[in-house]
Short mmCIF file of C-alpha atoms and ligand atoms in Angstrom, two decimals:
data_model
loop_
_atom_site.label_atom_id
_atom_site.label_comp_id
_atom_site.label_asym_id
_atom_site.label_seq_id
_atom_site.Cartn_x
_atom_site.Cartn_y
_atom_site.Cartn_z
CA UNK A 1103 107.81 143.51 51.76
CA UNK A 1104 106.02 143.71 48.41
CA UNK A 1105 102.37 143.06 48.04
CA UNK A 1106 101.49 139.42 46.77
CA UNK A 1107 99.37 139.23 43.82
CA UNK A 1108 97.59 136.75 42.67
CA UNK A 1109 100.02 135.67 39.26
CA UNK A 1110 98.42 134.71 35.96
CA UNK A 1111 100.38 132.83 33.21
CA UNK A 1112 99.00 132.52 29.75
CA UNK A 1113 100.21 129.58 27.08
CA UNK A 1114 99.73 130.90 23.99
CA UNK A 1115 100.74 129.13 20.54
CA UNK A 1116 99.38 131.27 17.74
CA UNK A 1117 98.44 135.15 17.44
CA UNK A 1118 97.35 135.61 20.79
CA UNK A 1119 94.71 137.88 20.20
CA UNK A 1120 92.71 136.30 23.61
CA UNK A 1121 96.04 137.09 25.68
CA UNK A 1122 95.68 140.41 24.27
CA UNK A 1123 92.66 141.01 25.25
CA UNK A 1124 92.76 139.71 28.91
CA UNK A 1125 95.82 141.88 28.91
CA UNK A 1126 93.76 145.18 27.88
CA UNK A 1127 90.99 144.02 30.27
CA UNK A 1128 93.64 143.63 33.49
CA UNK A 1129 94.52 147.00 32.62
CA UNK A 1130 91.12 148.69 31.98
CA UNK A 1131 90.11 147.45 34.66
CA UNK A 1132 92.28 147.42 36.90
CA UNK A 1133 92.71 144.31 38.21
CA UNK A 1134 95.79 144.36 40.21
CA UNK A 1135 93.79 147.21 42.65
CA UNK A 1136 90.46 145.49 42.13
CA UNK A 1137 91.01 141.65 42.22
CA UNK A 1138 94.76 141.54 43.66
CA UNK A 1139 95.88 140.08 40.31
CA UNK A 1140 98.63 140.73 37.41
CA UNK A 1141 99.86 138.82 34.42
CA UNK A 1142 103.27 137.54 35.34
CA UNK A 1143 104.19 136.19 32.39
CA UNK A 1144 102.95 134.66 28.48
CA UNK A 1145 104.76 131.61 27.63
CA UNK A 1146 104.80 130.20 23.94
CA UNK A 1147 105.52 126.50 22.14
CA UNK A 1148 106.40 128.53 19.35
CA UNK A 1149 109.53 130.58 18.31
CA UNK A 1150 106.95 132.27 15.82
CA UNK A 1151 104.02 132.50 17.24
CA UNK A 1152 102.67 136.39 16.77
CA UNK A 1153 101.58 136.28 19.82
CA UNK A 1154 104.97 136.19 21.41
CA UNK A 1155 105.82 139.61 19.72
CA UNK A 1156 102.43 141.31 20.81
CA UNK A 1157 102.65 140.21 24.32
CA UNK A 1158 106.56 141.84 24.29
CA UNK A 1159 104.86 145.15 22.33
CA UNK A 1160 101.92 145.11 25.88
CA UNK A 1161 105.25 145.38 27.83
CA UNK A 1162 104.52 142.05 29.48
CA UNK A 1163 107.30 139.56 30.38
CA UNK A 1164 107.41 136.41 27.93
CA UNK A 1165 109.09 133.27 27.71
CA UNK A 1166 109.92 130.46 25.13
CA UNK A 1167 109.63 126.85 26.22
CA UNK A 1168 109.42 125.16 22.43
CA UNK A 1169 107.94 121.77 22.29
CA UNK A 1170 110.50 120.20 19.52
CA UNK A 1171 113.07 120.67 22.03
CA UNK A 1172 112.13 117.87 23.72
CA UNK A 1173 112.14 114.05 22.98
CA UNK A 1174 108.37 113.16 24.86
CA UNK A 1175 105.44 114.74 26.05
CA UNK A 1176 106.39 114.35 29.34
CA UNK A 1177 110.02 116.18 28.78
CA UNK A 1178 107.97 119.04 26.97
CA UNK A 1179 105.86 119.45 30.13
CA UNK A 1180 108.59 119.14 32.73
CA UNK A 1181 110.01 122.10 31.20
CA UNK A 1182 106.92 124.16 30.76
CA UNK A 1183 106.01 123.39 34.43
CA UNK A 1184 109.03 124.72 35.24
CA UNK A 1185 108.85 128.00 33.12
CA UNK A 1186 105.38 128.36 34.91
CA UNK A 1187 105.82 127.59 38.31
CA UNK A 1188 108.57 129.89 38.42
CA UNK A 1189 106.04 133.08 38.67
CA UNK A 1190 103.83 130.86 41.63
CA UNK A 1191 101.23 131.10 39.54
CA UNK A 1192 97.38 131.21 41.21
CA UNK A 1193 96.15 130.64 37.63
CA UNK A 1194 96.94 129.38 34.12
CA UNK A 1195 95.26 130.45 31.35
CA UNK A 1196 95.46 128.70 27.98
CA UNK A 1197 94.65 130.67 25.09
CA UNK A 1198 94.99 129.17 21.96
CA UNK A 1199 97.75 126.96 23.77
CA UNK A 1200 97.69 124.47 20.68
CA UNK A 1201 99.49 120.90 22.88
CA UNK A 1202 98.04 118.10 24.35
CA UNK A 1203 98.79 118.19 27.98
CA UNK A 1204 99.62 115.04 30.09
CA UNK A 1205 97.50 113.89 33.05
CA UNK A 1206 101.01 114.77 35.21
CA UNK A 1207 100.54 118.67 34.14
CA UNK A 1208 96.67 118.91 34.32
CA UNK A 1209 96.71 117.03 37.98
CA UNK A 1210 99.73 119.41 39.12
CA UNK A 1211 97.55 122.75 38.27
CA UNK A 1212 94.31 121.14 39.39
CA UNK A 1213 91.85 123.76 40.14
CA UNK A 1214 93.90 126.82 38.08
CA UNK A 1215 93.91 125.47 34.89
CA UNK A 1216 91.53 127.26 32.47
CA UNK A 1217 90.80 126.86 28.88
CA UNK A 1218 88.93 128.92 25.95
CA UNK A 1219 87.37 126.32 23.36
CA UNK A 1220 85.77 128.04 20.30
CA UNK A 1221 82.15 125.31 20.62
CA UNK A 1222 79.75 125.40 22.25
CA UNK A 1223 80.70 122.68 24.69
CA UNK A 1224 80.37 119.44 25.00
CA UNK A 1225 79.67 119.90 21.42
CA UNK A 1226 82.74 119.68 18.82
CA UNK A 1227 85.34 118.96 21.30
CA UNK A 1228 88.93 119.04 19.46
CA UNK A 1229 89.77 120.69 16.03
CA UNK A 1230 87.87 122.16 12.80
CA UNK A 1231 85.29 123.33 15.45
CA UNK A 1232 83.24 125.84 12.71
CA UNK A 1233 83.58 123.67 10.11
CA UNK A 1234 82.24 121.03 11.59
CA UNK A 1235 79.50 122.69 13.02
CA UNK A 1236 78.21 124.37 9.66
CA UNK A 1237 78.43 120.80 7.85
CA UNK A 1238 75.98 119.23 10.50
CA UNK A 1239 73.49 122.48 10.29
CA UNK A 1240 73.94 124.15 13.38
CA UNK A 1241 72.12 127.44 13.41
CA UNK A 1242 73.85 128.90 16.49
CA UNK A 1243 77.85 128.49 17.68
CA UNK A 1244 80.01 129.87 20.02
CA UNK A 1245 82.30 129.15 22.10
CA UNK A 1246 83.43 128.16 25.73
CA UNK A 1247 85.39 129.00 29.07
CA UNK A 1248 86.26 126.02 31.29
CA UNK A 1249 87.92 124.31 33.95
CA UNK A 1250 90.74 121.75 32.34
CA UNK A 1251 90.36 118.00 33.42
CA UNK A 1252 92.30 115.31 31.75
CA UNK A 1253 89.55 114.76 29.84
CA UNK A 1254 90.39 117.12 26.93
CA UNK A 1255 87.80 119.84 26.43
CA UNK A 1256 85.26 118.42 28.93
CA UNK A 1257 86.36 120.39 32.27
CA UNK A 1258 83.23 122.07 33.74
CA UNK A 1259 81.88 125.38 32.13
CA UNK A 1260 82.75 128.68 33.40
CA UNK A 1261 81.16 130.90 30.45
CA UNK A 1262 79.32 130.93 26.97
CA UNK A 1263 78.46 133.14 24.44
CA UNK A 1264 77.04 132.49 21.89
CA UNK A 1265 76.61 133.79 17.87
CA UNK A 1266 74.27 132.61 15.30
CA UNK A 1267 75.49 130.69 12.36
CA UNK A 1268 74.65 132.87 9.05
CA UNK A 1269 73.65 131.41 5.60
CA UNK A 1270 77.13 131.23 3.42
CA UNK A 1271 79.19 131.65 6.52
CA UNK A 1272 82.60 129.97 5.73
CA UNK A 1273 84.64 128.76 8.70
CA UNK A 1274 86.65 131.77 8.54
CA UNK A 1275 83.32 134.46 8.57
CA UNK A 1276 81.90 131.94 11.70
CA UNK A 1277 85.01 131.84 13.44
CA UNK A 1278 85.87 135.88 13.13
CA UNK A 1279 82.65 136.39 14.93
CA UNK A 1280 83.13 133.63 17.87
CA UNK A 1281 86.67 134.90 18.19
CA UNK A 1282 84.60 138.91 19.32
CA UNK A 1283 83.02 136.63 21.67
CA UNK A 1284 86.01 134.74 22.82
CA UNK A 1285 87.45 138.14 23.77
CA UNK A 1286 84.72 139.39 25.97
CA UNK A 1287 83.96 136.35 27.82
CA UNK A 1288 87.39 134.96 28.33
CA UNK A 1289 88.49 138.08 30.52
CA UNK A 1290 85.10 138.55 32.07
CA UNK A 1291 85.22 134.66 32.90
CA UNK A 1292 88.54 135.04 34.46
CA UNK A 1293 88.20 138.27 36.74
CA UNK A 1294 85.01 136.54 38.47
CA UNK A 1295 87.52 133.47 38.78
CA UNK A 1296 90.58 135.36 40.51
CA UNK A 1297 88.10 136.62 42.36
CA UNK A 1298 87.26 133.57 44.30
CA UNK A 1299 90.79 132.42 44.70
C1 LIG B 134 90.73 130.70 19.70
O1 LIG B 134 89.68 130.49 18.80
C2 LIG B 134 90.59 129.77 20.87
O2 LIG B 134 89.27 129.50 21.22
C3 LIG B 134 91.24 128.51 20.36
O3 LIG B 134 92.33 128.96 19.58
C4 LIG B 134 92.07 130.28 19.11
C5 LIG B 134 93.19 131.13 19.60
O4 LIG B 134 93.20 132.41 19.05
N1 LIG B 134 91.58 127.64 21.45
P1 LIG B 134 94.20 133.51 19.64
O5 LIG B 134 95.61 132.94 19.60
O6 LIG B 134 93.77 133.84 21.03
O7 LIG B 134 94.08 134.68 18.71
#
């Protein structure tokens, strides 16, 4: 019999530069020897989401559950729980995973359902995150690793980091330097959590 790792499945949407990352970080460091785990598979809404094609170029295995397929919410996340439960996942990782789950989904993966948020939590929940935080003054941002709940972005915190907020900063200068954050902590945050499983 084969060993059984622990499987990781990432939703992605966009360019997937977080899956990427995780990716180089399983492999750097090893964590199929270290923490028993492997990424089984990156799953995308989106025909043309980059991060589809940069997950195939990492030589991991992807798969296409798109969203406008389906008539409802619920439909949508039928099929994606069936896309993801077919690798047993111990964890699911959304990275830039850009849909509104239902309570059905976020209930089913209870407990190995992790999110990146680009705030510094429980501030700026939803979109526009750096652009709203440079119109109300913030002088320090970041961004956020945590448990998913059905309340959306309000799960409890696994990891921080935070940047400061730099006079003329645009959203795109403030979110370039949270996204360098998002990539350190997001792996780091998710070894220590396969760990415990
Ligand atoms: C990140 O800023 C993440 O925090 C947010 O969406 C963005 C995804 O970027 N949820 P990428 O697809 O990982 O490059």
């Amino acid at each position: 019999m084969g060993r059984e790792y622990k499987n990781i499945v990432i939703l992605i949407s966009g360019s997937g530069s977080n899956m990427a990352a995780l990716a180089r970080a399983a492999e750097r460091e090893d964590w199929a020897g270290t923490v028993g785990a492997r990424i089984a598979a990156v799953i995308s809404n989106r025909a043309d989401s980059t991060g589809l094609a940069l997950a195939r170029e990492l030589g991991l295995p992807t798969a296409l559950v798109p969203h406008k397929d389906y008539d409802s919410r619920e439909a949508f996340d039928a099929a994606l729980m069936a896309a993801i439960d077919a690798h047993s996942p111990a964890l699911v990782v959304l990275a830039g995973f850009m849909r509104i789950l239902t309570p059905g989904f976020v209930a089913h993966y209870a407990g190995r359902l992790v999110n990146i948020h680009p705030s510094l939590l429980p501030a700026f929940t939803g979109l526009n995150t750096h652009q709203r935080a440079i119109d109300a003054g913030c002088k320090v941002a970041g961004a956020t690793v945590h448990h998913v709940t059905a309340d959306l972005d309000h799960g409890p915190i696994l990891a921080q980091a935070v940047v400061p907020v730099l006079p003329g900063d645009t959203a795109d200068t403030l979110a370039a330097r949270v996204l360098s954050q998002e990539h350190r902590i997001y792996p780091q945050a998710v070894r220590e959590l396969l760990d415990t499983l």
